[in-house]
């Protein structure tokens, strides 16, 4: 695996973990970011969490396909 694919896979894992944490536990992200305790904040954090999780899936998929296709040679 080349350095760029390893970096892509690492970013994919980090983005997925952060996104799923934000999606499932928005109170943790709200406390860490010092945001107000409002209903709209929870919705916004869940949307942001899903977007980060999708980014992780996209980057991980690209790294996997590039590795399987022989792009890491």
XYZ file of C-alpha atoms in Angstrom:
73
model
C 0.000 0.000 0.000
C 1.411 3.349 -0.968
C 1.634 6.249 1.421
C -1.293 8.059 -0.179
C -3.569 5.018 0.116
C -2.519 4.505 3.733
C -3.281 8.150 4.441
C -6.644 7.826 2.697
C -7.511 4.724 4.724
C -6.454 6.428 7.966
C -8.551 9.493 7.220
C -11.460 7.230 6.326
C -11.265 5.486 9.689
C -10.973 8.732 11.621
C -13.830 10.410 9.729
C -16.071 7.369 10.160
C -15.373 7.100 13.878
C -15.912 10.805 14.485
C -19.016 10.847 12.294
C -20.632 7.868 13.985
C -19.853 9.274 17.416
C -21.377 12.615 16.467
C -24.372 10.909 14.871
C -25.133 8.608 17.789
C -24.065 10.859 20.686
C -24.587 14.497 19.662
C -24.420 15.557 23.309
C -20.711 14.684 23.415
C -19.999 16.796 20.333
C -22.175 19.628 21.642
C -20.219 19.679 24.900
C -16.845 19.490 23.130
C -17.771 22.311 20.743
C -19.452 24.352 23.516
C -22.674 24.747 21.550
C -25.993 25.730 23.136
C -28.408 23.032 24.237
C -31.091 23.600 21.602
C -33.151 21.244 19.497
C -31.728 22.660 16.261
C -28.194 22.014 17.479
C -28.946 18.321 17.877
C -30.341 18.095 14.357
C -27.361 19.946 12.894
C -24.892 17.704 14.718
C -26.660 14.565 13.525
C -26.534 15.829 9.939
C -22.851 16.701 10.283
C -22.168 13.288 11.809
C -23.826 11.504 8.913
C -21.857 13.603 6.441
C -18.580 12.672 8.179
C -19.556 8.997 8.228
C -20.358 9.168 4.512
C -16.980 10.800 3.861
C -15.298 7.938 5.691
C -17.204 5.363 3.651
C -16.330 7.133 0.410
C -12.616 7.444 1.201
C -12.442 3.900 2.524
C -14.158 2.571 -0.572
C -11.782 4.408 -2.872
C -8.761 3.118 -0.946
C -10.109 -0.428 -1.017
C -10.866 -0.364 -4.749
C -7.489 1.160 -5.572
C -5.742 -1.507 -3.502
C -7.722 -4.353 -5.070
C -7.242 -2.976 -8.589
C -3.477 -2.971 -8.176
C -3.019 0.761 -7.752
C -0.791 0.132 -4.759
C 1.931 -1.616 -6.750
